[in-house]
Amino acid sequence: MSYRTARQSDPELRFSDTEIRDLAIAWVTLSVAFALLFAPVHRGKSVGAFVTMVGLSLVTVGVAFLLHEIAHKVIATEHGQIAEFRADYQMLFLAVMGALVGFLFAAPGAVYHRGQVTQRENGLIALAGPVTNLLLALLFLPLVILPEPFGTIGQMGIWINLFLAAFNMIPFGPLDGKSVLEWHKGVFAIVFVPTVLLAAYVIVFVGPFR
């Protein structure tokens, strides 16, 4: 997710210690939450299966989340913004608690950017995250035909990235879809409709594992 707060001239793309810390905490927490969802150790899954799933989630969920947020930051910086990611610790706690009961709401934080932007620029900043997830889904696709564990990594990568792309394109609250819709209804429809349909098919009929 991205969130506009308030144009700086030629800001540099750099990461503060606080930002790196928040990215790392969100990466690990989201990975654990997804592992609890996919391999619920509290519901009888073995500790070994859970630990394996944490590792798989760090590679798939972690990369999907991290590059999504960095994409927001890169595009915001290119449009003259000062941008940093901040974790939402309440939402991270909710993600873990939700995963324990079989439901996951993945909103770990947002890239906050400061400076004057047009509605178009704000829409492009928001769009960068979901589009990055769609591209990552394509990059994970070839892994599906490879032997384990690469096949499972590929399928999980596709599942997670399509889920995150569709979820973040919902035009509600701080999610990316709202900013894209406010900028250009046509662009929103072109991205939102096929993304949601494809994500729904993969989530319902394919699943995250081979």
Backbone as CSV, one residue per row, in Angstrom:
resi,resn,N_x,N_y,N_z,CA_x,CA_y,CA_z,C_x,C_y,C_z
1,MET,0.836,-1.185,0.000,0.000,0.000,0.000,0.878,1.244,0.000
2,SER,0.341,2.293,-0.571,1.012,3.588,-0.488,0.035,4.595,0.107
3,TYR,0.589,5.628,0.716,-0.261,6.624,1.360,0.385,7.987,1.230
4,ARG,-0.355,8.950,0.647,0.177,10.301,0.478,-0.061,11.122,1.737
5,THR,0.936,11.806,2.214,0.758,12.664,3.380,0.751,14.143,2.995
6,ALA,1.490,14.643,2.185,1.407,16.096,1.965,1.775,16.566,0.572
7,ARG,6.621,19.070,-3.289,7.402,18.168,-4.081,8.783,18.503,-3.656
8,GLN,9.362,17.523,-3.195,10.720,17.827,-2.872,11.540,17.670,-4.150
9,SER,12.637,18.458,-4.262,13.416,18.411,-5.488,14.448,17.296,-5.425
10,ASP,14.357,16.424,-6.403,15.335,15.357,-6.617,15.728,14.601,-5.347
11,PRO,14.768,13.995,-4.630,15.142,13.196,-3.458,15.870,11.931,-3.884
12,GLU,16.730,11.435,-3.015,17.471,10.221,-3.324,16.693,8.998,-2.850
13,LEU,16.897,7.891,-3.559,16.310,6.634,-3.136,17.229,6.015,-2.089
14,ARG,16.837,6.129,-0.828,17.644,5.568,0.240,16.717,5.054,1.334
15,PHE,17.263,4.196,2.179,16.471,3.556,3.217,17.056,3.910,4.591
16,SER,16.234,4.455,5.441,16.676,4.779,6.794,16.735,3.507,7.635
17,ASP,17.415,3.594,8.771,17.478,2.443,9.676,16.083,2.042,10.150
18,THR,15.250,3.027,10.432,13.875,2.734,10.876,13.095,2.018,9.791
19,GLU,13.258,2.466,8.554,12.542,1.842,7.447,12.994,0.399,7.245
20,ILE,14.299,0.169,7.302,14.821,-1.192,7.151,14.296,-2.091,8.261
21,ARG,14.273,-1.552,9.474,13.728,-2.318,10.596,12.259,-2.670,10.373
22,ASP,11.473,-1.690,9.964,10.042,-1.946,9.757,9.801,-2.926,8.620
23,LEU,10.574,-2.821,7.543,10.446,-3.768,6.437,10.775,-5.184,6.897
24,ALA,11.841,-5.309,7.679,12.251,-6.632,8.155,11.206,-7.232,9.080
25,ILE,10.686,-6.430,10.004,9.673,-6.935,10.941,8.408,-7.341,10.192
26,ALA,7.980,-6.513,9.248,6.779,-6.837,8.482,6.994,-8.092,7.630
27,TRP,8.194,-8.222,7.037,8.521,-9.394,6.216,8.394,-10.672,7.055
28,VAL,9.046,-10.681,8.197,9.037,-11.881,9.033,7.640,-12.159,9.582
29,THR,6.973,-11.123,10.058,5.650,-11.328,10.653,4.646,-11.841,9.632
30,LEU,4.644,-11.254,8.442,3.739,-11.737,7.394,4.043,-13.179,7.023
31,SER,5.317,-13.523,6.956,5.708,-14.886,6.611,5.220,-15.872,7.662
32,VAL,5.350,-15.508,8.915,4.857,-16.362,9.993,3.341,-16.484,9.930
33,ALA,2.663,-15.377,9.658,1.201,-15.408,9.575,0.733,-16.345,8.464
34,PHE,1.360,-16.250,7.291,0.979,-17.137,6.195,1.327,-18.586,6.521
35,ALA,2.438,-18.795,7.216,2.804,-20.157,7.617,1.767,-20.731,8.582
36,LEU,1.268,-19.924,9.496,0.219,-20.365,10.411,-1.065,-20.700,9.658
37,LEU,-1.305,-19.981,8.576,-2.495,-20.237,7.767,-2.351,-21.525,6.969
38,PHE,-1.186,-21.743,6.375,-0.976,-22.885,5.486,-0.554,-24.156,6.227
39,ALA,0.143,-24.004,7.331,0.603,-25.160,8.120,0.330,-24.889,9.592
40,PRO,-0.944,-24.892,9.994,-1.320,-24.498,11.363,-0.809,-25.459,12.430
41,VAL,0.332,-25.126,12.975,0.942,-25.978,13.992,0.039,-26.083,15.226
42,HIS,-0.774,-25.051,15.466,-1.690,-25.049,16.604,-2.914,-25.935,16.362
43,ARG,-3.025,-26.456,15.140,-4.155,-27.346,14.824,-3.673,-28.744,14.426
44,GLY,-2.488,-29.078,14.838,-2.028,-30.442,14.635,-0.944,-30.638,13.617
45,LYS,-0.632,-29.617,12.821,0.476,-29.745,11.880,1.790,-29.857,12.662
46,SER,2.717,-30.617,12.104,3.979,-30.820,12.807,4.799,-29.538,12.839
47,VAL,5.658,-29.442,13.839,6.555,-28.284,13.942,7.456,-28.210,12.719
48,GLY,7.887,-29.380,12.237,8.741,-29.412,11.040,8.036,-28.831,9.834
49,ALA,6.750,-29.189,9.657,5.979,-28.656,8.538,5.811,-27.152,8.659
50,PHE,5.588,-26.700,9.887,5.421,-25.253,10.108,6.721,-24.506,9.813
51,VAL,7.841,-25.025,10.298,9.132,-24.368,10.068,9.449,-24.324,8.574
52,THR,9.164,-25.432,7.881,9.366,-25.463,6.427,8.515,-24.409,5.740
53,MET,7.261,-24.273,6.208,6.361,-23.294,5.604,6.818,-21.868,5.885
54,VAL,7.395,-21.631,7.060,7.955,-20.302,7.338,9.053,-19.985,6.324
55,GLY,9.923,-20.966,6.064,10.982,-20.758,5.082,10.443,-20.476,3.691
56,LEU,9.443,-21.255,3.274,8.821,-21.034,1.966,8.139,-19.675,1.902
57,SER,7.507,-19.288,3.004,6.815,-18.004,3.039,7.785,-16.829,2.987
58,LEU,8.945,-16.972,3.632,9.948,-15.913,3.567,10.369,-15.646,2.126
59,VAL,10.433,-16.706,1.315,10.854,-16.573,-0.083,9.713,-16.039,-0.953
60,THR,8.498,-16.498,-0.698,7.374,-16.135,-1.562,6.612,-14.918,-1.040
61,VAL,6.046,-15.038,0.147,5.314,-13.914,0.737,6.251,-12.728,0.957
62,GLY,7.435,-13.018,1.493,8.382,-11.950,1.790,8.789,-11.160,0.570
63,VAL,9.138,-11.854,-0.509,9.542,-11.173,-1.748,8.374,-10.392,-2.331
64,ALA,7.179,-10.983,-2.302,5.987,-10.319,-2.840,5.701,-9.026,-2.093
65,PHE,5.747,-9.087,-0.767,5.502,-7.895,0.052,6.601,-6.851,-0.132
66,LEU,7.854,-7.292,-0.032,8.980,-6.356,-0.068,9.048,-5.592,-1.388
67,LEU,8.956,-6.310,-2.503,9.051,-5.645,-3.805,7.823,-4.790,-4.102
68,HIS,6.676,-5.186,-3.578,5.468,-4.357,-3.693,5.706,-2.984,-3.066
69,GLU,6.218,-2.969,-1.833,6.431,-1.711,-1.132,7.575,-0.907,-1.744
70,ILE,8.647,-1.581,-2.161,9.765,-0.880,-2.792,9.329,-0.241,-4.104
71,ALA,8.428,-0.900,-4.836,7.909,-0.327,-6.085,7.197,0.995,-5.818
72,HIS,6.376,1.029,-4.748,5.741,2.291,-4.368,6.797,3.364,-4.094
73,LYS,7.802,2.995,-3.347,8.855,3.946,-2.953,9.625,4.468,-4.163
74,VAL,9.985,3.559,-5.081,10.753,3.955,-6.267,9.962,4.944,-7.123
75,ILE,8.698,4.640,-7.402,7.893,5.519,-8.247,7.617,6.843,-7.539
76,ALA,7.382,6.797,-6.238,7.174,8.040,-5.493,8.422,8.918,-5.556
77,THR,9.587,8.311,-5.387,10.845,9.063,-5.437,11.072,9.654,-6.823
78,GLU,10.732,8.884,-7.858,10.887,9.384,-9.226,9.989,10.589,-9.499
79,HIS,8.908,10.715,-8.729,8.009,11.858,-8.883,8.283,12.938,-7.834
80,GLY,9.503,12.958,-7.307,9.917,14.041,-6.440,9.486,13.929,-4.998
81,GLN,9.048,12.754,-4.576,8.578,12.572,-3.218,9.682,12.075,-2.289
82,ILE,9.539,12.390,-1.021,10.313,11.715,0.016,9.422,10.606,0.539
83,ALA,9.865,9.368,0.416,8.983,8.234,0.694,9.675,7.218,1.589
84,GLU,8.937,6.731,2.577,9.457,5.688,3.467,8.334,4.744,3.874
85,PHE,8.701,3.478,4.028,7.750,2.485,4.525,7.693,2.537,6.046
86,ARG,6.479,2.418,6.570,6.292,2.278,8.008,5.357,1.101,8.260
87,ALA,5.781,0.229,9.133,4.950,-0.914,9.494,3.788,-0.456,10.363
88,ASP,2.682,-1.159,10.230,1.520,-0.945,11.096,1.482,-2.127,12.059
89,TYR,1.957,-1.917,13.271,2.112,-3.030,14.201,0.772,-3.595,14.666
90,GLN,-0.243,-2.779,14.713,-1.565,-3.291,15.053,-2.073,-4.240,13.974
91,MET,-1.855,-3.863,12.695,-2.302,-4.712,11.602,-1.460,-5.979,11.498
92,LEU,-0.186,-5.892,11.839,0.651,-7.086,11.854,0.186,-8.052,12.938
93,PHE,-0.160,-7.505,14.097,-0.707,-8.340,15.169,-2.018,-8.977,14.722
94,LEU,-2.870,-8.188,14.053,-4.141,-8.717,13.551,-3.913,-9.814,12.519
95,ALA,-2.872,-9.663,11.689,-2.570,-10.680,10.681,-2.253,-12.013,11.340
96,VAL,-1.444,-11.980,12.395,-1.084,-13.209,13.097,-2.305,-13.798,13.805
97,MET,-3.068,-12.960,14.497,-4.255,-13.441,15.202,-5.289,-14.000,14.227
98,GLY,-5.445,-13.337,13.088,-6.376,-13.829,12.086,-5.953,-15.170,11.512
99,ALA,-4.646,-15.307,11.287,-4.137,-16.567,10.743,-4.388,-17.721,11.706
100,LEU,-4.354,-17.432,12.997,-4.594,-18.479,13.999,-6.014,-19.039,13.921
101,VAL,-6.949,-18.226,13.432,-8.337,-18.691,13.316,-8.717,-18.997,11.864
102,GLY,-7.721,-18.959,10.963,-7.971,-19.348,9.573,-8.331,-18.234,8.636
103,PHE,-8.048,-16.995,9.022,-8.360,-15.849,8.160,-7.193,-14.879,8.205
104,LEU,-6.854,-14.312,7.045,-5.695,-13.430,7.004,-6.038,-12.125,6.300
105,PHE,-5.800,-11.018,6.983,-5.950,-9.678,6.404,-4.553,-9.089,6.295
106,ALA,-4.042,-9.032,5.064,-2.639,-8.654,4.844,-2.503,-7.169,4.554
107,ALA,-2.372,-6.363,5.611,-2.130,-4.930,5.470,-1.038,-4.538,6.466
108,PRO,0.207,-4.901,6.171,1.288,-4.771,7.164,1.814,-3.367,7.382
109,GLY,1.417,-2.439,6.534,1.926,-1.077,6.639,1.800,-0.387,5.300
110,ALA,2.504,0.720,5.135,2.378,1.488,3.894,3.621,2.315,3.657
111,VAL,3.821,2.693,2.391,4.845,3.666,2.036,4.200,5.050,2.120
112,TYR,4.674,5.856,3.040,4.185,7.222,3.191,5.076,8.151,2.378
113,HIS,4.450,8.972,1.527,5.263,9.874,0.721,4.813,11.319,0.926
114,ARG,5.804,12.206,0.989,5.570,13.608,1.328,5.984,14.497,0.174
115,GLY,5.097,15.424,-0.173,5.343,16.344,-1.265,4.084,16.517,-2.095
116,GLN,4.113,17.435,-3.003,2.957,17.705,-3.844,2.969,16.783,-5.057
117,VAL,1.862,16.095,-5.277,1.730,15.233,-6.448,0.362,15.471,-7.079
118,THR,0.294,15.249,-8.373,-0.989,15.325,-9.056,-1.758,14.035,-8.803
119,GLN,-3.032,14.048,-9.151,-3.834,12.836,-8.974,-3.293,11.704,-9.847
120,ARG,-2.806,12.047,-11.039,-2.223,11.036,-11.923,-0.975,10.424,-11.292
121,GLU,-0.096,11.269,-10.765,1.128,10.765,-10.147,0.808,9.886,-8.941
122,ASN,-0.164,10.300,-8.154,-0.550,9.495,-6.999,-1.117,8.153,-7.431
123,GLY,-1.873,8.169,-8.548,-2.408,6.922,-9.084,-1.315,5.993,-9.571
124,LEU,-0.295,6.558,-10.217,0.815,5.744,-10.706,1.618,5.155,-9.554
125,ILE,1.807,5.936,-8.497,2.515,5.430,-7.321,1.755,4.245,-6.724
126,ALA,0.443,4.390,-6.615,-0.382,3.324,-6.061,-0.372,2.091,-6.954
127,LEU,-0.435,2.307,-8.267,-0.505,1.202,-9.221,0.772,0.370,-9.247
128,ALA,1.900,0.980,-8.895,3.193,0.303,-8.990,3.240,-0.981,-8.172
129,GLY,2.625,-0.990,-7.000,2.668,-2.173,-6.141,1.962,-3.373,-6.731
130,PRO,0.656,-3.259,-7.055,-0.052,-4.394,-7.651,0.555,-4.857,-8.974
131,VAL,1.013,-3.931,-9.816,1.627,-4.324,-11.088,2.898,-5.118,-10.837
132,THR,3.663,-4.729,-9.823,4.859,-5.487,-9.458,4.495,-6.910,-9.068
133,ASN,3.422,-7.085,-8.298,2.987,-8.427,-7.917,2.561,-9.251,-9.125
134,LEU,1.903,-8.629,-10.099,1.524,-9.352,-11.310,2.757,-9.810,-12.080
135,LEU,3.768,-8.954,-12.173,5.002,-9.330,-12.851,5.726,-10.442,-12.097
136,LEU,5.707,-10.382,-10.769,6.329,-11.437,-9.977,5.623,-12.770,-10.176
137,ALA,4.300,-12.745,-10.291,3.549,-13.983,-10.553,4.028,-14.628,-11.845
138,LEU,4.294,-13.812,-12.847,4.811,-14.335,-14.112,6.209,-14.912,-13.940
139,LEU,7.031,-14.263,-13.119,8.393,-14.746,-12.895,8.410,-16.070,-12.130
140,PHE,7.440,-16.266,-11.239,7.360,-17.520,-10.487,6.805,-18.661,-11.338
141,LEU,6.085,-18.338,-12.406,5.397,-19.347,-13.208,6.303,-20.464,-13.723
142,PRO,7.496,-20.173,-14.288,8.343,-21.259,-14.806,8.795,-22.261,-13.749
143,LEU,8.819,-21.837,-12.480,9.271,-22.742,-11.428,8.314,-23.905,-11.205
144,VAL,7.070,-23.749,-11.623,6.054,-24.778,-11.383,6.429,-26.109,-12.023
145,ILE,7.130,-26.082,-13.158,7.449,-27.321,-13.864,8.715,-27.985,-13.331
146,LEU,9.399,-27.337,-12.373,10.642,-27.877,-11.833,10.361,-28.814,-10.652
147,PRO,11.315,-29.684,-10.320,11.135,-30.580,-9.165,11.108,-29.798,-7.858
148,GLU,10.667,-30.495,-6.803,10.584,-29.866,-5.479,11.980,-29.512,-4.946
149,PRO,12.108,-28.433,-4.178,11.012,-27.596,-3.666,10.624,-26.452,-4.588
150,PHE,11.273,-26.389,-5.776,11.049,-25.245,-6.663,9.616,-25.201,-7.193
151,GLY,9.022,-26.382,-7.412,7.647,-26.409,-7.887,6.686,-25.768,-6.905
152,THR,6.844,-26.105,-5.626,5.986,-25.520,-4.593,6.258,-24.030,-4.435
153,ILE,7.529,-23.642,-4.493,7.869,-22.215,-4.423,7.197,-21.456,-5.564
154,GLY,7.233,-22.050,-6.763,6.602,-21.407,-7.910,5.112,-21.242,-7.731
155,GLN,4.435,-22.302,-7.289,2.988,-22.225,-7.127,2.603,-21.272,-5.993
156,MET,3.346,-21.328,-4.882,3.085,-20.385,-3.800,3.326,-18.949,-4.246
157,GLY,4.391,-18.740,-5.016,4.693,-17.392,-5.495,3.594,-16.838,-6.371
158,ILE,3.049,-17.679,-7.237,1.938,-17.247,-8.090,0.719,-16.921,-7.246
159,TRP,0.380,-17.833,-6.340,-0.809,-17.679,-5.487,-0.731,-16.403,-4.655
160,ILE,0.399,-16.216,-3.977,0.570,-15.070,-3.091,0.540,-13.758,-3.865
161,ASN,1.263,-13.697,-4.971,1.337,-12.444,-5.723,0.004,-12.061,-6.353
162,LEU,-0.739,-13.039,-6.843,-2.057,-12.725,-7.387,-3.012,-12.290,-6.278
163,PHE,-2.896,-12.940,-5.126,-3.724,-12.555,-3.976,-3.430,-11.111,-3.566
164,LEU,-2.140,-10.769,-3.421,-1.778,-9.424,-2.996,-2.158,-8.372,-4.036
165,ALA,-1.995,-8.698,-5.327,-2.366,-7.756,-6.386,-3.863,-7.474,-6.349
166,ALA,-4.665,-8.535,-6.257,-6.118,-8.365,-6.240,-6.578,-7.651,-4.974
167,PHE,-6.033,-8.061,-3.828,-6.419,-7.455,-2.553,-6.122,-5.955,-2.541
168,ASN,-4.916,-5.581,-2.986,-4.538,-4.171,-2.952,-5.242,-3.327,-4.001
169,MET,-5.833,-3.951,-5.017,-6.582,-3.201,-6.025,-8.032,-2.966,-5.616
170,ILE,-8.442,-3.458,-4.461,-9.789,-3.160,-3.973,-9.892,-1.653,-3.719
171,PRO,-10.889,-0.982,-4.277,-10.981,0.483,-4.137,-11.614,0.899,-2.815
172,PHE,-10.892,0.644,-1.737,-11.433,0.902,-0.408,-10.344,1.385,0.534
173,GLY,-10.675,2.391,1.341,-9.772,2.855,2.385,-8.390,3.215,1.865
174,PRO,-7.340,2.737,2.553,-5.971,3.086,2.172,-5.402,2.171,1.088
175,LEU,-6.198,1.218,0.588,-5.680,0.289,-0.418,-5.414,1.005,-1.738
176,ASP,-4.512,0.417,-2.536,-4.047,1.068,-3.758,-5.160,1.323,-4.764
177,GLY,-6.127,0.423,-4.813,-7.189,0.535,-5.807,-7.954,1.837,-5.728
178,LYS,-8.114,2.386,-4.541,-8.859,3.635,-4.385,-8.168,4.789,-5.101
179,SER,-6.833,4.893,-4.938,-6.079,5.958,-5.598,-6.078,5.792,-7.109
180,VAL,-5.984,4.529,-7.568,-5.999,4.276,-9.013,-7.359,4.646,-9.588
181,LEU,-8.432,4.263,-8.907,-9.789,4.571,-9.378,-10.038,6.075,-9.415
182,GLU,-9.569,6.798,-8.404,-9.753,8.250,-8.374,-9.006,8.937,-9.502
183,TRP,-7.875,8.325,-9.925,-7.091,8.908,-11.022,-7.711,8.599,-12.375
184,HIS,-7.980,7.307,-12.655,-8.425,6.920,-14.001,-9.272,5.650,-13.918
185,LYS,-10.555,5.777,-14.162,-11.457,4.621,-14.067,-11.112,3.547,-15.089
186,GLY,-10.672,3.967,-16.293,-10.328,3.004,-17.330,-9.131,2.161,-16.953
187,VAL,-8.075,2.802,-16.463,-6.884,2.071,-16.023,-7.237,1.142,-14.875
188,PHE,-8.050,1.639,-13.949,-8.469,0.805,-12.828,-9.163,-0.460,-13.325
189,ALA,-10.104,-0.310,-14.257,-10.856,-1.463,-14.760,-9.951,-2.443,-15.494
190,ILE,-9.016,-1.917,-16.292,-8.118,-2.766,-17.065,-7.255,-3.632,-16.153
191,VAL,-6.854,-3.092,-15.000,-6.014,-3.848,-14.060,-6.868,-4.661,-13.096
192,PHE,-7.899,-4.062,-12.547,-8.684,-4.690,-11.488,-9.437,-5.925,-11.950
193,VAL,-10.171,-5.818,-13.038,-11.052,-6.921,-13.452,-10.274,-8.200,-13.760
194,PRO,-9.291,-8.186,-14.673,-8.571,-9.440,-14.940,-7.774,-9.942,-13.738
195,THR,-7.255,-9.010,-12.920,-6.487,-9.430,-11.746,-7.372,-10.182,-10.766
196,VAL,-8.549,-9.665,-10.484,-9.463,-10.316,-9.546,-9.944,-11.655,-10.092
197,LEU,-10.275,-11.707,-11.378,-10.740,-12.959,-11.971,-9.651,-14.027,-11.936
198,LEU,-8.436,-13.632,-12.298,-7.329,-14.582,-12.307,-6.984,-15.028,-10.891
199,ALA,-6.968,-14.087,-9.965,-6.671,-14.436,-8.572,-7.736,-15.369,-8.013
200,ALA,-9.005,-15.092,-8.306,-10.091,-15.933,-7.810,-9.958,-17.352,-8.338
201,TYR,-9.615,-17.491,-9.611,-9.465,-18.826,-10.203,-8.313,-19.585,-9.537
202,VAL,-7.171,-18.916,-9.393,-6.001,-19.580,-8.814,-6.245,-19.937,-7.349
203,ILE,-6.856,-19.021,-6.599,-7.098,-19.262,-5.178,-8.111,-20.377,-4.962
204,VAL,-9.178,-20.388,-5.757,-10.261,-21.354,-5.547,-9.954,-22.713,-6.181
205,PHE,-9.429,-22.715,-7.401,-9.307,-23.968,-8.139,-7.882,-24.541,-8.190
206,VAL,-6.878,-23.745,-7.939,-5.502,-24.216,-8.051,-4.892,-24.416,-6.673
207,GLY,-4.966,-23.416,-5.830,-4.382,-23.521,-4.495,-2.934,-23.127,-4.484
208,PRO,-2.366,-22.947,-3.275,-0.969,-22.485,-3.173,0.069,-23.586,-3.314
209,PHE,-0.375,-24.863,-3.354,0.590,-25.953,-3.403,0.303,-26.888,-4.560
210,ARG,1.353,-27.572,-5.008,1.196,-28.563,-6.080,0.560,-29.810,-5.507
